[in-house]
């Protein structure tokens, strides 16, 4: 009754293929198809499964159907259903970043905006840790669901939860102990440091809440409930906007108030997320027996989460380097060091607003691609990827056009001094000039993570965030002023755009090789089908 480990779709002895689709006719599969039975793990690792009796409610069967439709329904319909809530959610969250900057700019001034800029690397590091577990676990769970190994997916969910909580506690302890050196390394001077410290002291204390809210939310989408995943994002973001106004503007809480508003919103979002997994009849329940750490599962989760985590860590490292370069080149520029940091805060907020739709589409596509990879439905994978990239370009381009033609509108939103507005408008165009092509890089590189190709996904992320971007940051202020009528500071703002081009070209090359690999797999499947049947 045992299945061979690693066989696609639970196949092995007794597996046959009809019409090119794999069909498992093993005894355990036949028994598991009969109610009230389901597949459960035999070993602690959860990789070998057998059918055992268990009661199945109508609600649970409906939940299973929501998951299984990822392998049968229209890929475009699924992509829109999963991506639109994700895009809307990340846009709302990014909009909050813009609103938060407006609150801070109005209440605290340019030092407050500079403080949020130097706090970005530490906050990005927090997101990177949450992505290591949350995104990696979600990718593994989607593949296992496609292989019809639901209990293994639940083991992944339980291990991910424990890892997220543990990592949050460690980040809290380490972050508070090393806060001032981290902020100094991120570019905080004596004027900015007190504001940044007040903000990050509260933020770091909320690490465990953020890790659970962000990391576990991904699994809701994989369980077939994209609108519920959106709900958790809206709850947190809506609370953040309201509480931010209350704590920063009304109560004059300054940077501490900004931190409190954010942590309270994480708490509400975490509670909303966990209610989904703990409620009776959940399609992907958080079971007590799944909480025991199995190190092979945990290591696989982290391996698949390395690529998105490295991407965020790359953001953190490059932000620290960027901030220090802004201080250096800003000191010899009419903007000044603090002015350069304040302008960069605007660029970061608007930049995230334009690229977040592509990130949302990548989030929506990941469970669909992962499920069909586990089910060996390669055509559906390719369609989902192509449709996702086209959708990303279609959404990003209009947002980019508003930046290109209305940069002054964004520059005025952040209550910057009048002397900074022209420089901010110019920097916005330079910083975001090639944004329309970025969906290819973001969604394309995410494909490799969704299909369990951790090494390729990590390599693409490393080249974009480390091997390309950082050298460009260091070289641009020296090279570009030699060929263009720009100052070193202006050249620094243009470096990310050059990185966008190089990283996109590399992803295209990897996808071309992947297309050839998939054609070989499809040809092999077609040849094996008549023999097996």
C-alpha positions as MATLAB code, in Angstrom:
seq = 'XXXXXXXXXXXXXXXXXXXXXXXXXXXXXXXXXXXXXXXXXXXXXXXXXXXXXXXXXXXXXXXXXXXXXXXXXXXXXXXXXXXXXXXXXXXXXXXXXXXXXXXXXXXXXXXXXXXXXXXXXXXXXXXXXXXXXXXXXXXXXXXXXXXXXXXXXXXXXXXXXXXXXXXXXXXXXXXXXXXXXXXXXXXXXXXXXXXXXXXXXXXXXXXXXXXXXXXXXXXXXXXXXXXXXXXXXXXXXXXXXXXXXXXXXXXXXXXXXXXXXXXXXXXXXXXXXXXXXXXXXXXXXXXXXXXXXXXXXXXXXXXXXXXXXXXXXXXXXXXXXXXXXXXXXXXXXXXXXXXXXXXXXXXXXXXXXXXXXXXXXXXXXXXXXXXXXXXXXXXXXXXXXXXXXXXXXXXXXXXXXXXXXXXXXXXXXXXXXXXXXXXXXXXXXXXXXXXXXXXXXXXXXXXXXXXXXXXXXXXXXXXXXXXXXXXXXXXXXXXXXXXXXXXXXXXXXXXXXXXXXXXXXXXXXXXXXXXXXXXXXXXXXXXXXXXXX';
ca = [
       0.000    0.000    0.000;
       3.006    2.265    0.166;
       3.937    4.596   -2.656;
       7.397    5.138   -3.965;
       8.918    8.341   -2.757;
       9.378   11.041   -5.340;
       7.084    9.558   -7.996;
       5.052   12.288   -9.735;
       1.406   12.544   -8.738;
       1.727    9.661   -6.305;
       2.393    7.301   -9.222;
       4.697    4.335   -9.203;
       3.724    0.722   -9.557;
       0.212    0.612  -10.820;
       0.386    4.065  -12.441;
      -0.866    4.355  -15.993;
      -1.297    7.181  -18.429;
      -4.257    7.690  -20.671;
      -4.368   10.445  -23.269;
      -1.148   11.972  -21.953;
      -2.505   12.547  -18.414;
      -1.081   10.586  -15.497;
      -3.599    8.378  -13.743;
      -2.666    6.579  -10.511;
      -4.285    3.128  -10.330;
      -2.342    1.872   -7.315;
      -4.318    0.221   -4.528;
      -3.805    3.081   -2.106;
      -5.017    5.559   -4.720;
      -8.141    3.498   -5.389;
      -8.923    3.234   -1.696;
      -8.207    6.921   -1.119;
     -10.694    7.830   -3.849;
     -13.493    6.145   -1.914;
     -15.185    8.137    0.831;
     -14.708    8.278    3.746;
     -10.990    7.700    3.209;
      -8.078   10.045    2.628;
      -4.311    9.802    2.313;
      -2.225   10.194    5.464;
       1.513    9.992    6.127;
       2.970    6.708    7.333;
       6.379    8.030    8.357;
       7.212   11.145   10.355;
       8.762   12.740    7.291;
       5.338   12.682    5.663;
       6.693   11.616    2.269;
       5.235    8.096    2.163;
       1.473    7.905    2.270;
      -1.259    5.324    2.632;
      -5.036    5.456    2.667;
      -6.652    5.204    6.085;
     -10.264    5.721    7.169;
     -11.209    9.224    8.222;
     -14.468   11.125    8.274;
     -14.838   13.784    5.577;
     -17.370   16.555    5.929;
     -19.067   18.334    3.055;
     -17.141   21.477    3.996;
     -13.811   19.643    3.775;
     -14.695   18.112    0.419;
     -15.620   21.572   -0.872;
     -12.260   22.851    0.348;
     -10.454   20.056   -1.477;
     -12.343   20.924   -4.654;
     -11.113   24.528   -4.406;
      -7.550   23.233   -4.344;
      -7.975   20.635   -7.103;
      -9.482   23.131   -9.570;
      -5.980   24.608   -9.974;
      -5.276   21.628  -12.207;
      -8.499   21.748  -14.261;
     -10.009   25.241  -14.521;
      -9.016   27.839  -17.131;
      -5.528   29.143  -16.334;
      -6.474   32.716  -17.258;
      -9.558   32.586  -15.065;
      -7.523   31.167  -12.185;
      -4.757   33.726  -12.687;
      -7.233   36.601  -12.581;
      -9.026   35.113   -9.580;
      -5.790   34.644   -7.638;
      -3.863   37.680   -8.866;
      -6.455   40.463   -8.729;
      -6.886   40.166   -4.943;
      -3.104   39.887   -4.513;
      -2.456   42.915   -6.743;
      -5.148   44.915   -4.997;
      -3.778   43.904   -1.611;
      -0.165   44.837   -2.319;
      -1.231   48.094   -3.973;
      -3.230   49.018   -0.888;
      -0.274   48.100    1.314;
       2.061   50.140   -0.855;
      -0.421   53.001   -0.842;
      -0.174   52.904    2.931;
       3.606   53.343    2.637;
       2.928   56.471    0.610;
       0.307   57.720    3.085;
       2.605   56.915    6.013;
       5.357   58.977    4.392;
       2.847   61.822    3.950;
       1.898   61.582    7.656;
       5.533   61.537    8.762;
       6.509   64.343    6.387;
       3.690   66.544    7.669;
       4.195   65.795   11.392;
       7.952   65.280   11.725;
       9.448   66.848    8.598;
      12.428   65.917    6.448;
      14.267   64.258    9.371;
      11.299   61.947    9.819;
      11.346   60.999    6.137;
      15.097   60.463    6.344;
      14.549   58.272    9.441;
      12.157   56.003    7.554;
      14.722   55.781    4.751;
      17.499   54.572    7.063;
      15.011   52.204    8.749;
      14.209   50.546    5.405;
      17.177   48.109    5.396;
      16.274   46.714    8.832;
      12.592   46.394    7.899;
      13.547   44.766    4.601;
      15.661   42.246    6.506;
      12.594   41.367    8.594;
      10.556   40.785    5.451;
      13.396   38.638    4.052;
      13.265   36.293    7.041;
       9.485   36.005    6.784;
       9.775   35.248    3.054;
      12.435   32.586    3.643;
       9.848   30.512    5.493;
       6.509   31.809    4.220;
       7.202   31.830    0.483;
       9.373   28.702    0.601;
       6.768   26.774    2.567;
       4.002   27.963    0.282;
       5.908   26.839   -2.838;
       6.530   23.387   -1.354;
       2.920   23.035   -0.179;
       1.575   23.891   -3.658;
       3.786   21.243   -5.285;
       2.714   18.613   -2.745;
      -0.948   19.444   -3.293;
      -0.419   18.901   -7.028;
       1.114   15.507   -6.198;
      -2.041   14.659   -4.208;
      -0.122   14.666   -0.909;
      -2.332   16.911    1.161;
      -1.121   15.683    4.537;
       2.452   16.425    3.526;
       1.305   19.948    2.609;
      -0.243   20.260    6.080;
       3.067   19.136    7.614;
       4.754   21.912    5.626;
       2.188   24.402    6.960;
       2.775   23.373   10.588;
       6.558   23.453   10.298;
       6.391   26.854    8.598;
       4.338   28.283   11.461;
       6.810   27.094   14.092;
       9.767   28.409   12.088;
       8.105   31.808   11.640;
       7.391   32.250   15.337;
      10.880   31.124   16.316;
      12.551   33.382   13.769;
      10.428   36.317   14.937;
      11.578   35.915   18.538;
      15.239   35.645   17.501;
      14.944   38.733   15.269;
      13.364   40.646   18.172;
      16.216   39.838   20.550;
      19.051   40.415   18.070;
      17.479   43.511   16.544;
      17.012   45.356   19.816;
      20.548   44.473   20.948;
      22.175   45.818   17.777;
      19.726   48.574   16.796;
      21.994   51.641   16.901;
      24.876   50.035   14.945;
      22.373   48.824   12.325;
      20.897   52.306   11.925;
      24.333   53.928   11.789;
      25.385   51.453    9.109;
      22.208   52.359    7.189;
      23.195   56.032    7.016;
      21.658   57.607   10.149;
      23.487   60.744   11.297;
      23.112   62.489   14.652;
      20.038   64.432   13.495;
      18.212   61.411   12.090;
      19.258   58.679   14.567;
      16.818   59.588   17.415;
      13.851   59.508   15.035;
      14.921   56.229   13.455;
      15.582   54.658   16.872;
      12.128   55.649   18.180;
      10.477   54.101   15.142;
      12.486   50.864   14.939;
      12.357   50.073   18.676;
       8.625   49.555   18.337;
       8.837   47.883   14.919;
      11.360   45.258   16.043;
       9.215   44.393   19.071;
       6.442   43.446   16.629;
       8.626   41.061   14.603;
       6.802   37.824   15.575;
       3.442   39.344   14.658;
       4.700   40.493   11.277;
       6.265   37.115   10.517;
       3.027   35.246   11.223;
       0.813   37.759    9.401;
       3.016   37.909    6.303;
       4.359   34.367    6.162;
       1.150   32.446    6.840;
      -0.985   34.594    4.532;
       0.597   32.926    1.483;
      -0.859   29.532    2.456;
      -4.419   30.888    2.384;
      -4.024   31.584   -1.335;
      -2.587   28.122   -1.960;
      -5.564   26.630   -0.132;
      -7.750   28.124   -2.878;
      -9.006   31.241   -1.047;
      -7.396   34.303   -2.696;
     -10.125   36.653   -1.481;
      -9.581   35.566    2.109;
      -5.849   36.244    1.663;
      -6.760   39.706    0.401;
      -8.977   40.214    3.437;
      -6.062   39.737    5.825;
      -4.040   42.324    3.894;
      -6.912   44.820    3.887;
      -7.525   44.394    7.608;
      -3.895   45.179    8.401;
      -3.528   48.011    5.913;
      -6.839   49.661    6.798;
      -5.962   49.576   10.489;
      -2.521   50.985    9.710;
      -3.934   53.956    7.819;
      -6.474   54.813   10.522;
      -4.127   54.230   13.446;
      -1.310   56.058   11.671;
      -3.430   59.179   11.397;
      -4.524   58.815   15.020;
      -1.092   58.162   16.525;
       1.037   60.421   14.277;
      -1.238   63.381   13.520;
      -3.961   63.513   16.182;
      -1.947   62.358   19.210;
       1.322   63.842   17.898;
       3.129   60.568   18.563;
       5.848   61.200   16.010;
       7.981   58.246   14.970;
       6.954   56.172   17.995;
       3.326   56.635   16.959;
       4.172   55.501   13.429;
       5.750   52.333   14.845;
       2.793   51.626   17.165;
       0.302   51.978   14.317;
       2.255   49.477   12.227;
       2.623   46.878   14.999;
      -1.069   47.092   15.948;
      -2.009   46.489   12.318;
       0.275   43.421   12.232;
      -1.495   42.039   15.295;
      -4.916   42.373   13.672;
      -3.700   40.839   10.427;
      -2.051   37.908   12.253;
      -5.277   37.176   14.142;
      -7.274   37.255   10.887;
      -4.810   34.888    9.198;
      -4.656   32.361   12.018;
      -8.442   32.189   12.312;
      -8.510   30.646    8.820;
      -6.209   27.772    9.769;
      -7.731   27.134   13.198;
     -11.412   27.219   12.282;
     -13.359   23.974   12.109;
     -13.513   22.482    8.622;
     -10.598   24.526    7.236;
      -9.442   23.298    3.817;
      -5.859   23.450    5.120;
      -5.997   23.130    8.917;
      -3.089   23.792   11.256;
      -2.942   20.454   13.073;
      -1.164   19.915   16.371;
       0.702   16.858   15.080;
       2.104   18.923   12.188;
       3.826   21.389   14.538;
       6.677   19.039   15.389;
       9.720   20.163   13.408;
      10.957   17.617   10.872;
      14.322   18.917    9.792;
      14.202   17.518    6.282;
      10.914   19.339    5.698;
      12.251   22.505    7.358;
      15.405   22.492    5.231;
      13.359   22.017    2.050;
      11.131   24.933    3.048;
      14.143   27.180    3.580;
      15.816   26.021    0.340;
      12.780   27.098   -1.695;
      12.564   30.347    0.251;
      16.185   31.334   -0.346;
      15.507   33.136   -3.646;
      12.794   35.559   -2.424;
      14.670   35.978    0.851;
      17.898   36.819   -0.949;
      15.948   39.293   -3.057;
      14.814   41.110    0.077;
      18.251   40.833    1.698;
      19.698   42.256   -1.498;
      17.291   45.157   -1.121;
      18.486   45.643    2.470;
      22.192   45.534    1.568;
      21.771   47.731   -1.503;
      19.653   50.181    0.517;
      22.394   50.451    3.125;
      24.983   51.079    0.416;
      22.659   53.493   -1.367;
      21.993   55.451    1.827;
      25.702   55.841    2.547;
      26.367   56.899   -1.038;
      23.512   59.406   -0.767;
      25.164   60.864    2.325;
      28.513   61.073    0.566;
      27.394   62.526   -2.770;
      24.581   64.546   -1.238;
      27.078   66.454    0.921;
      28.626   67.938   -2.233;
      25.260   68.511   -3.950;
      22.852   71.437   -3.464;
      20.327   68.958   -2.023;
      22.536   68.122    0.954;
      22.801   64.727    2.660;
      19.448   64.792    4.484;
      17.756   66.161    1.367;
      19.133   63.273   -0.699;
      17.794   60.759    1.858;
      14.390   62.464    1.867;
      14.207   62.363   -1.943;
      15.172   58.686   -1.882;
      12.252   58.016    0.478;
       9.900   59.398   -2.164;
      11.546   57.346   -4.917;
      11.264   54.153   -2.862;
       7.591   54.703   -2.049;
       6.579   55.541   -5.629;
       8.809   52.792   -7.034;
       7.152   50.179   -4.846;
       3.754   51.490   -5.927;
       4.611   50.843   -9.590;
       6.218   47.393   -9.254;
       3.960   45.911   -6.585;
       1.284   44.853   -9.114;
       3.853   42.537  -10.716;
       4.728   41.148   -7.315;
       1.029   40.538   -6.677;
       0.682   38.690   -9.976;
       3.727   36.588   -9.099;
       2.056   35.753   -5.778;
      -1.159   34.782   -7.538;
       0.602   32.689  -10.182;
       2.851   30.779   -7.777;
       0.315   28.285   -6.358;
      -1.142   27.633   -9.828;
       2.273   26.985  -11.363;
       3.414   24.927   -8.372;
       0.283   22.775   -8.293;
       0.499   22.002  -12.020;
       4.212   21.293  -11.746;
       3.436   18.690   -9.093;
       0.679   17.301  -11.344;
       3.079   17.352  -14.362;
       0.736   19.517  -16.427;
       3.457   21.482  -18.192;
       1.254   23.201  -20.742;
      -0.827   24.785  -17.993;
       2.345   25.992  -16.278;
       3.616   27.728  -19.409;
       0.267   29.358  -20.109;
       0.048   30.680  -16.572;
       3.541   32.155  -16.764;
       2.960   33.823  -20.151;
      -0.407   35.212  -19.118;
       1.086   36.490  -15.844;
       3.896   38.400  -17.580;
       1.506   40.015  -20.072;
      -0.881   40.973  -17.280;
       1.997   42.486  -15.288;
       3.119   44.639  -18.205;
      -0.472   45.740  -18.884;
      -0.921   46.963  -15.300;
       2.551   48.436  -14.761;
       2.676   50.532  -17.938;
      -0.204   52.940  -17.066;
       1.276   53.478  -13.593;
       4.646   54.203  -15.176;
       3.062   56.728  -17.547;
       1.745   58.731  -14.574;
       5.300   58.947  -13.238;
       6.693   59.887  -16.650;
       4.201   62.654  -17.360;
       3.181   63.770  -13.862;
       6.324   63.536  -11.703;
       5.533   66.865  -10.029;
       2.293   65.385   -8.675;
       4.231   62.726   -6.746;
       6.905   65.190   -5.650;
       4.295   67.448   -4.008;
       2.640   64.620   -2.057;
       5.368   64.268    0.556;
       5.551   67.800    1.995;
       9.174   68.218    0.920;
      10.707   71.697    1.017;
      10.232   73.668   -2.188;
      13.938   73.464   -2.950;
      13.697   69.646   -3.267;
      10.751   69.413   -5.652;
      12.522   69.825   -8.997;
      15.238   67.362   -8.026;
      12.614   64.851   -6.880;
      10.643   65.075  -10.118;
      13.804   64.499  -12.195;
      14.957   61.632   -9.973;
      11.575   59.882  -10.261;
      11.903   59.651  -14.036;
      15.527   58.477  -13.903;
      14.800   55.934  -11.171;
      11.739   54.379  -12.873;
      12.378   54.844  -16.597;
      12.534   51.095  -17.407;
       9.887   49.863  -14.965;
       7.531   48.493  -17.729;
       9.965   45.641  -18.509;
      10.413   44.631  -14.872;
       7.385   42.242  -14.771;
       9.396   39.886  -16.992;
      12.163   39.700  -14.384;
       9.905   39.572  -11.319;
       7.334   37.052  -12.534;
       9.826   35.068  -14.605;
      12.279   34.542  -11.743;
       9.412   33.640   -9.405;
       8.491   30.804  -11.804;
      11.663   28.917  -10.886;
      10.840   29.149   -7.196;
       7.271   27.968   -7.808;
       8.558   24.871   -9.621;
      11.037   23.931   -6.905;
      14.146   25.010   -8.853;
      15.699   26.742   -5.869;
      19.230   27.025   -7.296;
      18.134   28.802  -10.483;
      15.785   31.100   -8.584;
      18.524   32.003   -6.109;
      21.078   32.622   -8.864;
      18.723   34.981  -10.678;
      18.028   36.860   -7.480;
      21.703   37.128   -6.579;
      22.626   38.515   -9.982;
      19.872   41.124   -9.871;
      20.294   42.325   -6.295;
      23.986   41.747   -5.648;
      26.114   41.037   -8.713;
      24.480   43.640  -10.957;
      22.942   46.296   -8.748;
      25.663   46.956   -6.168;
      28.520   47.347   -8.696;
      26.281   49.683  -10.694;
      25.628   51.767   -7.588;
      29.346   52.105   -6.976;
      30.326   52.749  -10.597;
      27.522   55.010  -11.883;
      28.528   58.219  -10.009;
      32.037   57.916  -11.474;
      31.219   56.796  -15.036;
      27.944   58.459  -16.040;
      29.045   62.089  -15.382;
      31.822   61.498  -17.916;
      29.327   60.868  -20.755;
      26.163   62.640  -19.561;
      25.541   66.128  -18.122;
      24.636   64.680  -14.722;
      26.008   65.136  -11.237;
      27.237   62.069   -9.294;
      24.054   62.198   -7.200;
      21.832   62.206  -10.282;
      23.836   59.294  -11.717;
      23.223   57.373   -8.499;
      19.457   57.716   -8.951;
      19.759   56.215  -12.458;
      21.725   53.079  -11.419;
      18.599   50.994  -10.550;
      17.254   51.502  -14.076;
      20.400   49.996  -15.612;
      20.023   47.032  -13.254;
      16.426   46.559  -14.446;
      17.652   46.026  -18.025;
      20.469   43.588  -17.225;
      18.393   41.463  -14.852;
      15.491   41.227  -17.304;
      17.771   40.008  -20.098;
      19.193   37.306  -17.836;
      15.741   36.058  -16.819;
      14.724   35.876  -20.494;
      17.765   33.687  -21.195;
      16.891   31.347  -18.310;
      13.255   31.108  -19.435;
      14.314   30.240  -22.982;
      16.374   27.328  -21.615;
      13.462   26.292  -19.396;
      11.105   26.240  -22.390;
      13.441   23.793  -24.142;
      13.533   21.601  -21.027;
       9.745   21.544  -20.782;
       9.391   20.586  -24.449;
      11.642   17.570  -23.802;
       9.569   16.584  -20.768;
       6.345   16.891  -22.757;
       7.803   14.776  -25.555;
       8.887   12.126  -23.042;
       5.430   12.085  -21.463;
       3.847   11.637  -24.898;
       6.154    8.717  -25.710;
       5.574    6.985  -22.386;
       1.778    7.302  -22.530;
       1.083    4.562  -25.131;
       3.602    2.184  -23.510;
       2.193    2.646  -20.022;
      -1.413    2.309  -21.173;
];
